[in-house]
GROMACS .gro file of C-alpha atoms in nm:
model
  173
    1MET     CA    1   7.535  -1.450  11.079
    2VAL     CA    2   7.908  -1.477  11.024
    3ILE     CA    3   8.028  -1.445  10.666
    4LEU     CA    4   8.370  -1.603  10.618
    5ILE     CA    5   8.547  -1.494  10.299
    6THR     CA    6   8.871  -1.657  10.190
    7GLY     CA    7   9.070  -1.726   9.876
    8ALA     CA    8   9.400  -1.656   9.712
    9THR     CA    9   9.571  -1.320   9.707
   10HIS     CA   10   9.425  -1.049   9.480
   11THR     CA   11   9.088  -1.226   9.439
   12GLY     CA   12   8.895  -0.940   9.600
   13LYS     CA   13   8.827  -1.071   9.950
   14THR     CA   14   8.868  -0.728  10.105
   15LEU     CA   15   8.666  -0.560   9.829
   16LEU     CA   16   8.381  -0.807   9.883
   17ALA     CA   17   8.394  -0.754  10.260
   18GLN     CA   18   8.386  -0.377  10.210
   19ARG     CA   19   8.087  -0.404   9.974
   20MET     CA   20   7.907  -0.626  10.226
   21LEU     CA   21   7.978  -0.373  10.501
   22GLU     CA   22   7.829  -0.100  10.284
   23ARG     CA   23   7.526  -0.307  10.184
   24TYR     CA   24   7.440  -0.483  10.511
   25GLY     CA   25   7.609  -0.265  10.771
   26TYR     CA   26   7.788  -0.570  10.914
   27PRO     CA   27   8.130  -0.495  11.061
   28TYR     CA   28   8.422  -0.687  10.920
   29LEU     CA   29   8.752  -0.815  11.048
   30CYS     CA   30   9.046  -0.833  10.814
   31ILE     CA   31   9.262  -1.126  10.929
   32ASP     CA   32   9.564  -0.942  10.785
   33HIS     CA   33   9.507  -0.661  11.036
   34LEU     CA   34   9.496  -0.912  11.321
   35LYS     CA   35   9.814  -1.072  11.184
   36MET     CA   36  10.003  -0.745  11.162
   37GLY     CA   37   9.883  -0.630  11.504
   38LEU     CA   38  10.015  -0.947  11.664
   39ILE     CA   39  10.343  -0.930  11.469
   40ARG     CA   40  10.407  -0.559  11.530
   41SER     CA   41  10.318  -0.583  11.899
   42GLY     CA   42  10.569  -0.863  11.948
   43GLN     CA   43  10.305  -1.119  12.046
   44THR     CA   44  10.457  -1.361  11.794
   45ASN     CA   45  10.793  -1.412  11.627
   46LEU     CA   46  10.623  -1.506  11.300
   47THR     CA   47  10.669  -1.283  10.998
   48PRO     CA   48  10.422  -1.189  10.722
   49GLU     CA   49  10.588  -1.451  10.498
   50ASP     CA   50  10.516  -1.743  10.736
   51ASP     CA   51  10.182  -1.830  10.573
   52ASP     CA   52  10.130  -2.188  10.694
   53GLU     CA   53  10.245  -2.109  11.045
   54LEU     CA   54  10.027  -1.797  11.050
   55THR     CA   55   9.719  -2.000  10.959
   56ALA     CA   56   9.786  -2.235  11.253
   57TYR     CA   57   9.851  -1.937  11.483
   58LEU     CA   58   9.564  -1.711  11.375
   59TRP     CA   59   9.285  -1.960  11.308
   60PRO     CA   60   9.217  -2.052  11.675
   61ILE     CA   61   9.170  -1.682  11.752
   62VAL     CA   62   8.948  -1.620  11.448
   63ARG     CA   63   8.750  -1.939  11.515
   64GLU     CA   64   8.669  -1.834  11.871
   65MET     CA   65   8.576  -1.482  11.757
   66MET     CA   66   8.331  -1.641  11.513
   67LYS     CA   67   8.179  -1.855  11.787
   68THR     CA   68   8.145  -1.554  12.015
   69ALA     CA   69   7.971  -1.349  11.746
   70ILE     CA   70   7.728  -1.634  11.677
   71GLU     CA   71   7.658  -1.691  12.047
   72ASN     CA   72   7.587  -1.320  12.088
   73ARG     CA   73   7.367  -1.316  11.774
   74GLN     CA   74   7.595  -1.058  11.614
   75ASN     CA   75   7.665  -1.026  11.244
   76LEU     CA   76   8.028  -1.027  11.141
   77ILE     CA   77   8.223  -1.052  10.817
   78ILE     CA   78   8.569  -1.206  10.842
   79GLU     CA   79   8.800  -1.201  10.542
   80GLY     CA   80   9.146  -1.329  10.482
   81CYS     CA   81   9.358  -1.607  10.348
   82TYR     CA   82   9.442  -1.766  10.686
   83VAL     CA   83   9.152  -2.012  10.691
   84PRO     CA   84   9.237  -2.383  10.703
   85PHE     CA   85   9.084  -2.604  10.436
   86ASP     CA   86   8.918  -2.819  10.704
   87TRP     CA   87   8.776  -2.524  10.899
   88ARG     CA   88   8.433  -2.688  10.939
   89LYS     CA   89   8.567  -2.950  11.179
   90ASP     CA   90   8.596  -2.678  11.444
   91PHE     CA   91   8.221  -2.607  11.453
   92ASN     CA   92   7.915  -2.810  11.541
   93GLU     CA   93   7.598  -2.788  11.332
   94GLU     CA   94   7.452  -2.514  11.552
   95TYR     CA   95   7.744  -2.286  11.464
   96LEU     CA   96   7.767  -2.399  11.101
   97SER     CA   97   7.406  -2.302  11.036
   98SER     CA   98   7.506  -1.942  11.116
   99ILE     CA   99   7.815  -1.930  10.892
  100ARG     CA  100   7.816  -1.838  10.523
  101PHE     CA  101   8.142  -1.951  10.363
  102LEU     CA  102   8.277  -1.794  10.043
  103CYS     CA  103   8.601  -1.899   9.875
  104LEU     CA  104   8.705  -1.684   9.579
  105ALA     CA  105   8.933  -1.806   9.302
  106MET     CA  106   9.025  -1.679   8.958
  107THR     CA  107   9.058  -1.908   8.660
  108GLU     CA  108   9.389  -1.922   8.478
  109GLY     CA  109   9.222  -1.781   8.169
  110TYR     CA  110   9.090  -1.487   8.369
  111ILE     CA  111   9.437  -1.420   8.514
  112ASP     CA  112   9.596  -1.437   8.168
  113ALA     CA  113   9.338  -1.200   8.018
  114HIS     CA  114   9.326  -0.954   8.309
  115PHE     CA  115   9.661  -0.969   8.487
  116ASP     CA  116   9.741  -0.599   8.444
  117GLU     CA  117   9.396  -0.506   8.579
  118ILE     CA  118   9.434  -0.744   8.873
  119ARG     CA  119   9.762  -0.580   8.967
  120ALA     CA  120   9.622  -0.229   8.910
  121HIS     CA  121   9.332  -0.298   9.149
  122GLY     CA  122   9.551  -0.461   9.415
  123SER     CA  123   9.536  -0.150   9.635
  124ASP     CA  124   9.175  -0.045   9.578
  125ILE     CA  125   9.073  -0.108   9.940
  126GLU     CA  126   9.406  -0.152  10.116
  127SER     CA  127   9.745  -0.012  10.023
  128ARG     CA  128   9.990  -0.287   9.935
  129LEU     CA  129  10.332  -0.161  10.029
  130ASP     CA  130  10.520  -0.421   9.821
  131ASP     CA  131  10.338  -0.606   9.546
  132SER     CA  132  10.650  -0.708   9.355
  133GLY     CA  133  10.587  -1.078   9.420
  134CYS     CA  134  10.258  -1.065   9.233
  135THR     CA  135  10.321  -1.240   8.903
  136ALA     CA  136  10.071  -1.413   8.679
  137GLU     CA  137  10.229  -1.749   8.754
  138HIS     CA  138  10.220  -1.686   9.131
  139LEU     CA  139   9.851  -1.592   9.111
  140LYS     CA  140   9.772  -1.904   8.910
  141GLU     CA  141   9.960  -2.124   9.155
  142GLU     CA  142   9.786  -1.969   9.457
  143ASN     CA  143   9.441  -1.994   9.299
  144ARG     CA  144   9.502  -2.361   9.212
  145ARG     CA  145   9.622  -2.431   9.566
  146TYR     CA  146   9.321  -2.269   9.732
  147ALA     CA  147   9.072  -2.429   9.493
  148ARG     CA  148   9.230  -2.772   9.527
  149GLY     CA  149   9.246  -2.754   9.907
  150PHE     CA  150   8.894  -2.626   9.965
  151ARG     CA  151   8.736  -2.854   9.704
  152ALA     CA  152   8.913  -3.155   9.860
  153ALA     CA  153   8.754  -3.050  10.191
  154GLY     CA  154   8.411  -3.048  10.024
  155GLU     CA  155   8.376  -2.672   9.989
  156LYS     CA  156   8.233  -2.486   9.693
  157VAL     CA  157   8.476  -2.251   9.520
  158ILE     CA  158   8.342  -1.940   9.350
  159TRP     CA  159   8.530  -1.905   9.021
  160ILE     CA  160   8.587  -1.561   8.874
  161ASP     CA  161   8.609  -1.606   8.499
  162GLY     CA  162   8.421  -1.322   8.334
  163ASP     CA  163   8.302  -0.981   8.444
  164TYR     CA  164   8.472  -0.932   8.782
  165LEU     CA  165   8.238  -0.671   8.927
  166LYS     CA  166   7.935  -0.869   8.817
  167SER     CA  167   8.078  -1.179   8.987
  168ILE     CA  168   8.138  -0.990   9.312
  169SER     CA  169   7.800  -0.816   9.297
  170ALA     CA  170   7.623  -1.152   9.261
  171LEU     CA  171   7.764  -1.254   9.600
  172LEU     CA  172   7.597  -0.961   9.774
  173ASN     CA  173   7.254  -1.128   9.760
   0.00000   0.00000   0.00000
């Protein structure tokens, strides 16, 4: 089984992956780590700010890692924002039956009511070196973009609108 977790920034993708690792013992790959390894090693001239280009660059690598894990009957959690909205087109039904897809998004009301908490928890699992670009309006815009894109592709979006930890815990089953 491959569990693919995506969504906007600060939605808890890494936290959910960490909780799944702890619960199921499945290893996980953080796409951000792959991104930074390729950037820092000079394998690409892209920068961490080149989001659209990074999706096009990273997805073929992630996609083939997913296929390899499935072919080898290995469990793997992959989390990150660099997942194209139409990701399913890259897999036949045999692969798709072994992939659990989760897209996290926060409602605007949740962001308004909990913005300070969202920012405060931004480094719970990973240390964010510069989180100055995290504003309530930016989070709302990113959550709308991810929800719109994945819903247009026929995907279910998991909305966080109430008790955050309860919402994340419900996904562990």
